[in-house]
CSV table of C-alpha atoms and ligand atoms in Angstrom, one decimal:
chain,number,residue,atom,x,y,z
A,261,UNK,CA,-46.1,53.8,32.2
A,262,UNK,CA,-48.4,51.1,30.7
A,263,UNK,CA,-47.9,51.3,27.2
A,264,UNK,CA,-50.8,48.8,26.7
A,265,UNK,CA,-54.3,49.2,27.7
A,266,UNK,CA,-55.3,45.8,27.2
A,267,UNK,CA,-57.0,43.5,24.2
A,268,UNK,CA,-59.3,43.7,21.6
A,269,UNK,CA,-61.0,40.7,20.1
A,270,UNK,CA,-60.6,40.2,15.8
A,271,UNK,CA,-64.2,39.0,15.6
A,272,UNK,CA,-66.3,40.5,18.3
A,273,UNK,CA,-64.7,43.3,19.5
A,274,UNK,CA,-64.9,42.7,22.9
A,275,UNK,CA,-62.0,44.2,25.0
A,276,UNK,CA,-60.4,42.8,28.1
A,277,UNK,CA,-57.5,43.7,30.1
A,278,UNK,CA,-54.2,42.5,29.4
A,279,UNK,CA,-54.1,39.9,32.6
A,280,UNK,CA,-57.5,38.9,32.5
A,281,UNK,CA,-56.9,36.7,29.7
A,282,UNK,CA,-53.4,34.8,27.7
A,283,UNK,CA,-54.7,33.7,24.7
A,284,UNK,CA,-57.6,33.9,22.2
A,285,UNK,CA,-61.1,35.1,22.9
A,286,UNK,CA,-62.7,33.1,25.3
A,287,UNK,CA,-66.3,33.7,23.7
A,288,UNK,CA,-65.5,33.1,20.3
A,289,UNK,CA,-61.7,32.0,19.7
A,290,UNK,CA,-61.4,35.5,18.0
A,291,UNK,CA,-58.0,36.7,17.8
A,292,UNK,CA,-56.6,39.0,20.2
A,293,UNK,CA,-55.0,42.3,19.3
A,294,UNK,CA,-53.2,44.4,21.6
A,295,UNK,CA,-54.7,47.7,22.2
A,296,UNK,CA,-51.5,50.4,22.9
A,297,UNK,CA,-52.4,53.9,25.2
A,298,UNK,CA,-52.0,55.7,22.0
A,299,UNK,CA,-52.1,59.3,24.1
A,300,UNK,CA,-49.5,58.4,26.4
A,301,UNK,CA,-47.0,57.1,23.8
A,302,UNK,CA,-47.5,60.4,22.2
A,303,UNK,CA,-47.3,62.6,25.3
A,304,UNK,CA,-43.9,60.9,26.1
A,305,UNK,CA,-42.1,59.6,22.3
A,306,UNK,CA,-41.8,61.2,19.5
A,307,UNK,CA,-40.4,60.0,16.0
A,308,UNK,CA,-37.6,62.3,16.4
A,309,UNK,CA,-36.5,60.1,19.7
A,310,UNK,CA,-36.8,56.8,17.9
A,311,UNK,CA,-34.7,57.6,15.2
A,312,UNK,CA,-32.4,58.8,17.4
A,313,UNK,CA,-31.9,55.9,19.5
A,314,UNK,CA,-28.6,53.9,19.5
A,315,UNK,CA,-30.7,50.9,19.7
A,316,UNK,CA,-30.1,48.8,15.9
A,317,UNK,CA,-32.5,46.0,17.0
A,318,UNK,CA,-36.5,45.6,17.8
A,319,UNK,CA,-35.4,47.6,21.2
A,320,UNK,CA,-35.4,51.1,19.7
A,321,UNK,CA,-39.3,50.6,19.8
A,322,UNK,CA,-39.5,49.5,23.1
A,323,UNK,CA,-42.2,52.8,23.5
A,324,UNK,CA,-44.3,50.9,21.2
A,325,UNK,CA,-43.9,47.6,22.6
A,326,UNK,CA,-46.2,45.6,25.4
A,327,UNK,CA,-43.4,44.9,27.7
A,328,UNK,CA,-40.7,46.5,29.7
A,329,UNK,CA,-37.2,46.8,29.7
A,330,UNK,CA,-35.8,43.5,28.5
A,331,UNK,CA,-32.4,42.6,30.4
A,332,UNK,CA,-29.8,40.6,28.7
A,333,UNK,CA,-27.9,43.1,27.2
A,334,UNK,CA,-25.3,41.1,25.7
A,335,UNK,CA,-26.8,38.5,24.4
A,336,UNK,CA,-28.1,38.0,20.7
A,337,UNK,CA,-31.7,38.9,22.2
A,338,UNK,CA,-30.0,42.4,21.2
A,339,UNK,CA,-29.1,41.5,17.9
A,340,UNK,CA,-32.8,40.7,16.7
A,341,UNK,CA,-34.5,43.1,14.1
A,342,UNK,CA,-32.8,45.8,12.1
A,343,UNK,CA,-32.0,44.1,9.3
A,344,UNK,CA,-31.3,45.7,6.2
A,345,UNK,CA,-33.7,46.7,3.5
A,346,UNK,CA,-31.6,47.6,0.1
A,347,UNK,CA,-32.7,48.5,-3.2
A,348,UNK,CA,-31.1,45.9,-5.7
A,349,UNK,CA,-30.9,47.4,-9.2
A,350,UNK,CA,-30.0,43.9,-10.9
A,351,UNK,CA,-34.2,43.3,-9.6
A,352,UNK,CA,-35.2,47.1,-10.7
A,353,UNK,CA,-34.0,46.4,-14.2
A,354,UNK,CA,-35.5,42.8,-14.5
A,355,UNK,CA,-39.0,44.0,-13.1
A,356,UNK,CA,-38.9,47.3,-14.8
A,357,UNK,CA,-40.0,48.2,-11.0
A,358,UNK,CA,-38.5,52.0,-10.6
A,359,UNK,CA,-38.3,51.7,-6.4
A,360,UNK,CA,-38.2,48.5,-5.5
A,361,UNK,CA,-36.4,46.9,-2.0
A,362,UNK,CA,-35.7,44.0,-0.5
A,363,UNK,CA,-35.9,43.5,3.2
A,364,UNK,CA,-33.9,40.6,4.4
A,365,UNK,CA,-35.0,39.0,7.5
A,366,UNK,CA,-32.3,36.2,7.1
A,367,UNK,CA,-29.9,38.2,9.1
A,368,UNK,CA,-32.0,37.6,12.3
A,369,UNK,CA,-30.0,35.5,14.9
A,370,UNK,CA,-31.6,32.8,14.4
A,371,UNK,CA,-31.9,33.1,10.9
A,372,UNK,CA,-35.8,33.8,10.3
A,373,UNK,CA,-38.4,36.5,10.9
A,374,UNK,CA,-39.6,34.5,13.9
A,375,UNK,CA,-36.6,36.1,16.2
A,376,UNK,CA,-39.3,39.3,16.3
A,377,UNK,CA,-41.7,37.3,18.1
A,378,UNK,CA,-39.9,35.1,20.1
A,379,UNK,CA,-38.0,37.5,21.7
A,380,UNK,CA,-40.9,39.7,22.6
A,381,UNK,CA,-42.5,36.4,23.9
A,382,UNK,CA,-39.4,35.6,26.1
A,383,UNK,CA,-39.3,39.1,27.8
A,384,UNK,CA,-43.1,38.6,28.6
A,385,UNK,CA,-42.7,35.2,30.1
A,386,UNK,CA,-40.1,36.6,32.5
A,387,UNK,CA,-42.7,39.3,33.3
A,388,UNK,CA,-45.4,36.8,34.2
A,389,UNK,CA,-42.9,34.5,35.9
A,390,UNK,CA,-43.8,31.6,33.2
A,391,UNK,CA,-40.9,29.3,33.7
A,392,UNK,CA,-41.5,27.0,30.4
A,393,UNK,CA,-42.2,28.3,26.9
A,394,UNK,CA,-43.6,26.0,24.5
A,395,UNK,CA,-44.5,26.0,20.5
A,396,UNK,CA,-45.8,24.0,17.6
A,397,UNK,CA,-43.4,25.0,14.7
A,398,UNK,CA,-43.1,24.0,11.3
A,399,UNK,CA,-39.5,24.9,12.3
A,400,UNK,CA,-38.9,28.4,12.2
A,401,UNK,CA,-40.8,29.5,15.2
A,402,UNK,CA,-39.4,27.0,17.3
A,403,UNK,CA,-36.0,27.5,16.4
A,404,UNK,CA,-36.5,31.2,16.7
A,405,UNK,CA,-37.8,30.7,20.3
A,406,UNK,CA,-35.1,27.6,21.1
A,407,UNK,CA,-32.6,30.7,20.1
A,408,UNK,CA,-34.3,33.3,22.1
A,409,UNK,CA,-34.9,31.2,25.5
A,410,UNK,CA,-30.9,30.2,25.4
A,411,UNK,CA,-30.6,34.0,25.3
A,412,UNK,CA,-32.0,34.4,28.2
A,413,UNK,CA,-31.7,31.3,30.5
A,414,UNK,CA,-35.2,29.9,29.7
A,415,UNK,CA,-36.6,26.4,29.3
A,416,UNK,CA,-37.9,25.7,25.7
A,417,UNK,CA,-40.3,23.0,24.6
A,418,UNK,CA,-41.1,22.2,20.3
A,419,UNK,CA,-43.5,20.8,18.8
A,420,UNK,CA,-42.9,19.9,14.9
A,421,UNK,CA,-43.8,17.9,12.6
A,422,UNK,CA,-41.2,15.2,11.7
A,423,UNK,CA,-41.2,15.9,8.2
A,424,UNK,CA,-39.8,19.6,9.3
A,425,UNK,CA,-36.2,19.9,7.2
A,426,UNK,CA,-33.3,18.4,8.9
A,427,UNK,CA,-31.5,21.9,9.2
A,428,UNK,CA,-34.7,23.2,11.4
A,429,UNK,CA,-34.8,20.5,13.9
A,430,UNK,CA,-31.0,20.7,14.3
A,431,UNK,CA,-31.4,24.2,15.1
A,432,UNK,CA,-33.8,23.2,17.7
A,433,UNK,CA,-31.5,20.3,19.3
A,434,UNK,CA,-28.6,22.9,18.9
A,435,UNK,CA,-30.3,25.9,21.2
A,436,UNK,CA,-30.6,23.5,23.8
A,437,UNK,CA,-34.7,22.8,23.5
A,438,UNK,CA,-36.7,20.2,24.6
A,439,UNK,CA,-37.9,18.9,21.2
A,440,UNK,CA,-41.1,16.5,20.3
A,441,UNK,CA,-41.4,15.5,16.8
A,442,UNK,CA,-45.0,14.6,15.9
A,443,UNK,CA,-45.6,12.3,13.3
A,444,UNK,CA,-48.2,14.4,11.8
A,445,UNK,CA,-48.9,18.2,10.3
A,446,UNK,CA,-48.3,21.3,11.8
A,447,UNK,CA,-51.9,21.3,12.5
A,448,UNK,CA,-51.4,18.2,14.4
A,449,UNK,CA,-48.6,19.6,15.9
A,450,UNK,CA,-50.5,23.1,16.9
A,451,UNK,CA,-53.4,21.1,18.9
A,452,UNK,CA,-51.0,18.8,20.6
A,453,UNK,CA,-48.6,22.3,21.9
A,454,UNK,CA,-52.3,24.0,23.6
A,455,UNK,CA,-53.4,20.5,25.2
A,456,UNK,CA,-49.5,20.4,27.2
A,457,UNK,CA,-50.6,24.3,27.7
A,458,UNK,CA,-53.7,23.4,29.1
A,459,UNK,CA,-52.2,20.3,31.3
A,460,UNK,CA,-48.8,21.1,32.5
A,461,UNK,CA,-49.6,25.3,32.3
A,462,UNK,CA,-46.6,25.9,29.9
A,463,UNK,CA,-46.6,29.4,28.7
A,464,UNK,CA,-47.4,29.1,24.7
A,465,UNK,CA,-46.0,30.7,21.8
A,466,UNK,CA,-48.5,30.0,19.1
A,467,UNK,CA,-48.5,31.9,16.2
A,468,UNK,CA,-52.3,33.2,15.9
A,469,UNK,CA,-52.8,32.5,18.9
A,470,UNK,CA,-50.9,34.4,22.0
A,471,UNK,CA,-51.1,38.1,21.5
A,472,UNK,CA,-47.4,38.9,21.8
A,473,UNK,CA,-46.5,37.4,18.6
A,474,UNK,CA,-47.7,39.7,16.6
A,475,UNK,CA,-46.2,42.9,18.3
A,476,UNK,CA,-43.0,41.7,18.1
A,477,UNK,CA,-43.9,41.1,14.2
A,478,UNK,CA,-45.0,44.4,14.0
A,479,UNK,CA,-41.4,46.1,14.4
A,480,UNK,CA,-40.9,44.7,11.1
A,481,UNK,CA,-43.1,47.9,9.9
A,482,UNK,CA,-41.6,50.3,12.5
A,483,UNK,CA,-38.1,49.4,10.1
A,484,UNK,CA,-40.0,50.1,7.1
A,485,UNK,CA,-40.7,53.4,7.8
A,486,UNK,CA,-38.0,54.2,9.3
A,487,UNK,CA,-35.8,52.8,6.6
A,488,UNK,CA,-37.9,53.3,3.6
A,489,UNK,CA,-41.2,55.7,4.1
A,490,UNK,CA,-39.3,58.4,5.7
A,491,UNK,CA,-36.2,58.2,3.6
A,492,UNK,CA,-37.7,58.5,0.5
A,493,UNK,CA,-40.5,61.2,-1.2
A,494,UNK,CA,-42.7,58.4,-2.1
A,495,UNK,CA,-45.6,59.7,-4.3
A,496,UNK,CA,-47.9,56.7,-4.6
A,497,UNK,CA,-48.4,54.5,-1.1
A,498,UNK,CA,-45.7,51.6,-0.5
A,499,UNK,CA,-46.9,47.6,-1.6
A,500,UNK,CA,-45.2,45.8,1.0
A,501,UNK,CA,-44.9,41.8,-0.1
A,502,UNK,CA,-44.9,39.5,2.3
A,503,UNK,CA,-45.7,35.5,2.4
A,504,UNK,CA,-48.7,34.0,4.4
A,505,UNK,CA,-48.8,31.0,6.3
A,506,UNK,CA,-50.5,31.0,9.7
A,507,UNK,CA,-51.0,34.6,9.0
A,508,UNK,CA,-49.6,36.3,12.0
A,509,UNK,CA,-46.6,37.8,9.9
A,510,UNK,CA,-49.1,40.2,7.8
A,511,UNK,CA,-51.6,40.6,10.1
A,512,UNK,CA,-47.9,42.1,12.6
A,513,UNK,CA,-47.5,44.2,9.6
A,514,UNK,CA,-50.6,45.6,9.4
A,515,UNK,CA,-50.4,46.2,13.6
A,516,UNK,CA,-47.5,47.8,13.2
A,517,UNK,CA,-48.7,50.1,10.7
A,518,UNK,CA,-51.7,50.8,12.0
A,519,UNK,CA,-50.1,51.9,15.0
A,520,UNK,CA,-47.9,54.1,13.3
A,521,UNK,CA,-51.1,56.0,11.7
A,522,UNK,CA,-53.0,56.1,14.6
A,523,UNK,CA,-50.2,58.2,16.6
A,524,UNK,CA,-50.0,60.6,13.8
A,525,UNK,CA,-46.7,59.0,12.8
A,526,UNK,CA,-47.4,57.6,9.2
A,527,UNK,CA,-49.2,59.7,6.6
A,528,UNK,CA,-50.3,56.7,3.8
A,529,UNK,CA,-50.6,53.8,5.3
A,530,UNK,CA,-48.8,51.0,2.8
A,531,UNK,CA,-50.9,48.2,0.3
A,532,UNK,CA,-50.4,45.0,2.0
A,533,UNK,CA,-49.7,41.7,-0.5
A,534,UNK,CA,-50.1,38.4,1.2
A,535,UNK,CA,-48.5,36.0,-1.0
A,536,UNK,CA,-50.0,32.1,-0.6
A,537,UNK,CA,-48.4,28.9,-2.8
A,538,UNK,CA,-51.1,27.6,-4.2
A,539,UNK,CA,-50.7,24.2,-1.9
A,540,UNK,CA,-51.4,26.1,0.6
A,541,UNK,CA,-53.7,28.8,-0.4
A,542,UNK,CA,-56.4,29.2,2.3
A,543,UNK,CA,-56.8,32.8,3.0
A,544,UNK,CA,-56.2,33.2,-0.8
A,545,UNK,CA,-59.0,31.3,-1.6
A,546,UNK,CA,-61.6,33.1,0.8
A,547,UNK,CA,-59.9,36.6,-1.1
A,548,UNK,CA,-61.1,35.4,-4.5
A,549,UNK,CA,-63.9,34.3,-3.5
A,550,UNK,CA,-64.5,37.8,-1.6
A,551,UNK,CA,-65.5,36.0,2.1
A,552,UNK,CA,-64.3,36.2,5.6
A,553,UNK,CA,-64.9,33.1,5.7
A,554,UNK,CA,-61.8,31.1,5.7
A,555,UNK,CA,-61.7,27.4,4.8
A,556,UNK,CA,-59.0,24.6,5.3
A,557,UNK,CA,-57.5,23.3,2.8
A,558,UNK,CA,-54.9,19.9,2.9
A,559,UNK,CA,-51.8,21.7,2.0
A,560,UNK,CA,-49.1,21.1,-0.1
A,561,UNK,CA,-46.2,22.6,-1.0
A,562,UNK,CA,-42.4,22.2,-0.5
A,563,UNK,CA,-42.1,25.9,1.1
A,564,UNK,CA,-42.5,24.2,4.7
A,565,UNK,CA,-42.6,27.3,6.5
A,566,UNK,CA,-46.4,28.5,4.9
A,567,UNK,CA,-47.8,24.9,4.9
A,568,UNK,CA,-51.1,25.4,6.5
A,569,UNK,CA,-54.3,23.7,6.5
A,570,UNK,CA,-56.2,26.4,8.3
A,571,UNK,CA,-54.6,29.1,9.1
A,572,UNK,CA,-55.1,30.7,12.6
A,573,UNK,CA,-54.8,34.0,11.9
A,574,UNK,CA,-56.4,33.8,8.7
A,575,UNK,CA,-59.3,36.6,9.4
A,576,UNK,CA,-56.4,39.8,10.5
A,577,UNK,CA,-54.6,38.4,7.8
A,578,UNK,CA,-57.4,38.5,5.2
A,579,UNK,CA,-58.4,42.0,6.8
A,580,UNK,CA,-54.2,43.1,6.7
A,581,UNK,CA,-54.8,43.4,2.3
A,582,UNK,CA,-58.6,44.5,2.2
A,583,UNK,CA,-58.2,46.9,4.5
A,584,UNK,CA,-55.2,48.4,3.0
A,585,UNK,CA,-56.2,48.2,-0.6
A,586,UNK,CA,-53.4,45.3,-1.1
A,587,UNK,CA,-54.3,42.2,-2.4
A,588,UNK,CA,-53.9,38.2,-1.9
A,589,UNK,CA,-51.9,36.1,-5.0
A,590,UNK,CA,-51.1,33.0,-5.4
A,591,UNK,CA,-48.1,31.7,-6.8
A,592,UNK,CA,-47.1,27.9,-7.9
A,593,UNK,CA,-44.1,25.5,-6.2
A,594,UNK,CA,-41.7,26.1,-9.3
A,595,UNK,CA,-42.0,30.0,-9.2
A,596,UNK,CA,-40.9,30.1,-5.9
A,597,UNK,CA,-38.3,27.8,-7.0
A,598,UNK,CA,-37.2,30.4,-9.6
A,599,UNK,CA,-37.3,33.4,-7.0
A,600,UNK,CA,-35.1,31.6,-4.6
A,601,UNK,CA,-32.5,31.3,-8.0
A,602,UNK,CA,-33.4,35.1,-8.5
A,603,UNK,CA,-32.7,36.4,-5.2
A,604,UNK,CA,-29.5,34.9,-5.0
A,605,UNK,CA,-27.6,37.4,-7.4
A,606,UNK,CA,-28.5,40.1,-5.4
A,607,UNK,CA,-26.6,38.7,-1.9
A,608,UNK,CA,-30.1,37.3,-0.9
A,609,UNK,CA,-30.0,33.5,0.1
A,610,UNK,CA,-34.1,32.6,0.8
A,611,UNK,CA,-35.9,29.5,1.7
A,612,UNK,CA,-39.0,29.0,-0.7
A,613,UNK,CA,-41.1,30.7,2.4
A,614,UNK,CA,-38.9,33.6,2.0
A,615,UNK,CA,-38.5,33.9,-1.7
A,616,UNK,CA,-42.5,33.5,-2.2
A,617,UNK,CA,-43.0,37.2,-1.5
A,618,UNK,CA,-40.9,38.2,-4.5
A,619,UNK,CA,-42.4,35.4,-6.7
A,620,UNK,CA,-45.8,37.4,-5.7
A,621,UNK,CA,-44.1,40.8,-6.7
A,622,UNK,CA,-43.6,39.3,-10.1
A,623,UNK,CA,-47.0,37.6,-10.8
A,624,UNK,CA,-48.2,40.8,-9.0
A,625,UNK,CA,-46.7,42.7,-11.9
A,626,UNK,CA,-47.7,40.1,-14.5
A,627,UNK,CA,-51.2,40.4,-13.4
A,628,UNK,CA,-51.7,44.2,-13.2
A,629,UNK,CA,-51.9,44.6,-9.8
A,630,UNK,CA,-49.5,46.5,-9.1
A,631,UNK,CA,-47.2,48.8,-12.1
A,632,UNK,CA,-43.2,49.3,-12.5
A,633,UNK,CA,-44.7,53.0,-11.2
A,634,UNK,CA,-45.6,51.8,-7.9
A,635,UNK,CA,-43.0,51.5,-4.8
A,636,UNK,CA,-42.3,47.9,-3.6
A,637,UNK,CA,-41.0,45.8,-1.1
A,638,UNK,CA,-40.7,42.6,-0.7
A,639,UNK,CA,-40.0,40.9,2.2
A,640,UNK,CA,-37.2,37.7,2.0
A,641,UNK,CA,-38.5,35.9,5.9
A,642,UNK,CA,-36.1,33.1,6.0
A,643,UNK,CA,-32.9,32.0,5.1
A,644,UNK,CA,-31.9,29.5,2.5
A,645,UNK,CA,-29.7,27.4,4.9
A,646,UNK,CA,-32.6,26.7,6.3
A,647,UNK,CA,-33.6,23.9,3.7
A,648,UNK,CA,-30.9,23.6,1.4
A,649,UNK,CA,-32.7,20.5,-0.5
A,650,UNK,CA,-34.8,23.3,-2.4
A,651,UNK,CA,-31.7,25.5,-2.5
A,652,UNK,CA,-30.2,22.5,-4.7
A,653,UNK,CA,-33.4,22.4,-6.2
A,654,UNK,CA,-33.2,26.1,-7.6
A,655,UNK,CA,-29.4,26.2,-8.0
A,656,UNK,CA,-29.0,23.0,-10.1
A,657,UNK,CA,-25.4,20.5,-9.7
A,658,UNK,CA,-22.4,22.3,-9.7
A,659,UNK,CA,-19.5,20.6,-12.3
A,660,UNK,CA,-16.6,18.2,-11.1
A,661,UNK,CA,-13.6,18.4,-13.2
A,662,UNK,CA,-10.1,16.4,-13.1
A,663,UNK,CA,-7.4,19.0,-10.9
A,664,UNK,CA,-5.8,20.6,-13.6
A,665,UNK,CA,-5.6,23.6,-16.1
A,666,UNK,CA,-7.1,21.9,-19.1
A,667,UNK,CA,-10.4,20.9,-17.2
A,668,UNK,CA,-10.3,24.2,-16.2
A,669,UNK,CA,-10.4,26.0,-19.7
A,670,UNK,CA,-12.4,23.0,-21.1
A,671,UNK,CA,-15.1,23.5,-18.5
A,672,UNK,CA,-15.1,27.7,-19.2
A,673,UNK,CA,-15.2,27.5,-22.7
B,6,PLP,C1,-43.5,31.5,9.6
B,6,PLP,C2,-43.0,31.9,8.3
B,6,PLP,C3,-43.8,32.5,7.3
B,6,PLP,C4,-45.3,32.8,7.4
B,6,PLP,O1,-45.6,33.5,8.6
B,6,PLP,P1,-47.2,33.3,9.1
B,6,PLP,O2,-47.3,34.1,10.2
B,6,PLP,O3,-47.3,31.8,9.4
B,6,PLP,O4,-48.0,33.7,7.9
B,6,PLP,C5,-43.2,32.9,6.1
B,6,PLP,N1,-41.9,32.7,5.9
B,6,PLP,C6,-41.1,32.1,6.8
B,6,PLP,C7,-39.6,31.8,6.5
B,6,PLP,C8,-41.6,31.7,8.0
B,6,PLP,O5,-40.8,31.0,8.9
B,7,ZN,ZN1,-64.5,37.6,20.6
C-alpha cells in the first residue's frame, strides 16, 4: 500500500508526487508537506491496532509513516522514539500547573529529538538507493544522523559550524561520519551542505528542507496522544511547549497532529507554543508583529541548538501556533539557564535548547497565556551532556574539602 499520496507545497499549494520532486518547491522554495492516503490508512489501521503493537519506538506508526518496512532490527534504529512523558509533581507544585508533563527526548540514542528524523531519513535513502547522506547541523542533527547511518551501514557527511560544542562534534567523529567544520554560522553551514547536494548528488537531510524530516518529527505527537490525550479525561485542549529553531520540530508536531484529526483519531487538536530565546527570535518576531512574513535576524544565544538567523521552516512553524490557537514567547539566555537548574530535580538533564520549552511554560504562565487550569507539556529536546559548559553554568562549582570527617561536617553545617 502507499501510505503517501505525494506533496503539498507550504506557500502555494501546489501538489506533486512523491518522486517527482526531493526537496522544496521548485516554483517558490515553499516547504513541502507530505500528503498521507488518509482513506487507506483508515480502511486498513485503527487506533486500537497501534496501541497494541509491541513496537516501543517510532516503528509502531509505521501505518502513518512515508516509508516501508525499515530492516535492522537489532540495531538502536529500534530504540528511537518512545521516550517517556511523566508528570513531575515537584514542577506541579512550583507552577501551580494542576496536569502538567514533561516529555523527555534525551533518552533518544543518540541523545536528541533529531533520532526521529534521521532515522526516517535513513530508511528512505535506502529506498531511493541514495548511497551518501549529508547535513548542515548545529550539532544535533548531524550527530543524530552520524548515529542513525552507523545503524544501518550508511555513509554520513556533516556540516557544522566550528563553534558547535565539543561534546556534539565528538559525537559526530564517534559514529564514524565524515565531518567538515565550517568556520561560519549554521546558515553558512546550511548553504554550503545543498551546494555538495547539488554537485556530488548526496542525498540531504536539511531540516526545513527535505520532506522526511518532519514525519519522522511528527511521531513525537503520535506519543502524545497515545501517552497523554488518550490516558487522561482532559477537559480543556493540551498546550504542548516546544523550542523553535529552524522550525521543523513544531511544524512535525503540528503534522503529526493534524494527521491524527484528519483520520478521525484525535478529537481537540492541542495549542502549540513555540518557544524562541530572544537571540534568536525570528519567527517570534513576525508573531508579535502578527506577519507571515518572517525576517532574519543575526542570532545570539548560548542555546546552540535554536541559533538561527532565518529559519527555514519559519512559515509551518509560525502557522503550527496560529493555527492551533497556541502562541510564540520569547524567553531570555539566563531563564533558560535557570530551567536547565529546574529540570534537573525532577531526573531531567537538558541542554539550554531543551530546557527553553519549560522556561516558555513559565513566562507562558507569568504572562497569562496559558493558567495553572490548563493541561501542559513541555517538551525537554536535548540532553544536557550535550554542552556541559552551560550545565556548569546553571549548576554552579561543586565544594572541595580536605579527606576527612571534619571537612565533612564543617562543609554540611
Ligand atoms: C534542533 C533542535 C531544536 C529546534 O528544532 P528546530 O526544528 O530547529 O526548530 C530544539 N532543541 C534541540 C535540542 C535541537 O537539537
Ligand atoms: Zn510552491
Amino acid at each position: 500500500m502507499n501510505k503517501a499520496i505525494g506533496y503539498q507545497c507550504s506557500i502555494c499549494d501546489k501538489t506533486y508526487g512523491l518522486d517527482e520532486v526531493t526537496y522544496t518547491c521548485p516554483d517558490d522554495g515553499g516547504n513541502l508537506s507530505v500528503v498521507l492516503d488518509y482513506d487507506g490508512i483508515k480502511a486498513t489501521t485503527s487506533p486500537a491496532d497501534i496501541q497494541a503493537s509491541s513496537s516501543q519506538s517510532i516503528w509502531r506508526y509505521l501505518p502513518l509513516l512515508p516509508v516501508g518496512e525499515p530492516g535492522h532490527e537489532k540495531t538502536s534504529l529500534h530504540a528511537v522514539g518512545w521516550t517517556p512523558t511523566f508528570a513531575p509533581t515537584k514542577l506541579s507544585e512550583q507552577t501551580g500547573i494542576k496536569q502538567l508533563w514533561v516529555k523527555d527526548e534525551s533518552r533518544n540514542p543518540t541523545a536528541s529529538f533529531k533520532d526521529r528524523a534521521s532515522a526516517l531519513l535513513v530508511v528512505r535513502a535506502a529506498e531511493i538507493d541514495a548511497e551518501i547522506t549529508v547535513t548542515a547541523s548545529t550539532g544535533n542533527a548531524g550527530a543524530a544522523l552520524a548515529g542513525m547511518a552507523a545503524a544501518t551501514g550508511r555513509k554520513a557527511v556533516i556540516f557544522a559550524p566550528k563553534t558547535a560544542p565539543p561534546a556534539k562534534i565528538a559525537q559526530l567523529l564517534i559514529f564514524g561520519a565524515k565531518v567538515v567544520l565550517v568556520d561560519g554560522t549554521y546558515d553558512d553551514a546550511f548553504d554550503l551542505s545543498v551546494e555538495t547536494t547539488k554537485e556530488f548528488g548526496w542525498y540531504n537531510r536539511n531540516t526545513g528542507y527535505n520532506p522526511f524530516t518532519a514525519e519522522g518529527k511528527k511521531t513525537a505527537a503520535f506519543e502524545i496522544w497515545e501517552q497523554v490525550i488518550l490516558q487522561q479525561d482532559l477537559d480543556r485542549p493540551l498546550c504542548v511547549f516546544v523550542s523553535v529553531g529552524d522550525g521543523n520540530i513544531i511544524s512535525g508536531l503540528h503534522k503529526g497532529f493534524k494527521d491524527l484529526h484528519a483520520l478521525g483519531w484525535l478529537e481537540h487538536m492541542p495549542r502549540i507554543f513555540g518557544v524562541q530565546s530572544e537571540g534568536s527570535a525570528a519567527i517570534y518576531n513576525a508573531y508579535a508583529a502578527g506577519t507571515e512574513e518572517i525576517k532574519a535576524v543575526s542570532a545570539t544565544t548560548l542555546a546552540d541548538s535554536i541559533s538561527v538567523d532565518l529559519p527555514r521552516d519559519g512559515l509551518r512553524a509560525l502557522r503550527a501556533a496560529t493555527q492551533t490557537n497556541g502562541a510564540y514567547i520569547q524567553v531570555s539566555d539566563e531563564a533558560i539557564i535557570s530551567a536547565i537548574a529546574d529540570l534537573g530535580p525532577v531526573g531531567v538533564f537538558a541542554e539550554p535548547a531543551g530546557s527553553t520549552a519549560y522556561a516558555g511554560v513559565q513566562k507562558a504562565l507569568e504572562d497569562g497565556q496559558i493558567t495553572m487550569d490548563d493541561p501542559v507539556l513541555a517538551l525537554n529536546t536535548g540532553s544536557g551532556l550535550k554542552d556541559v559548559k552551560a550545565a556548569m553554568q546553571a549548576a554552579g562549582e561543586a565544594p572541595i574539602i580536605k579527606p576527612d570527617l571534619d571537612a565533612v561536617k564543617e562543609l554540611l553545617n
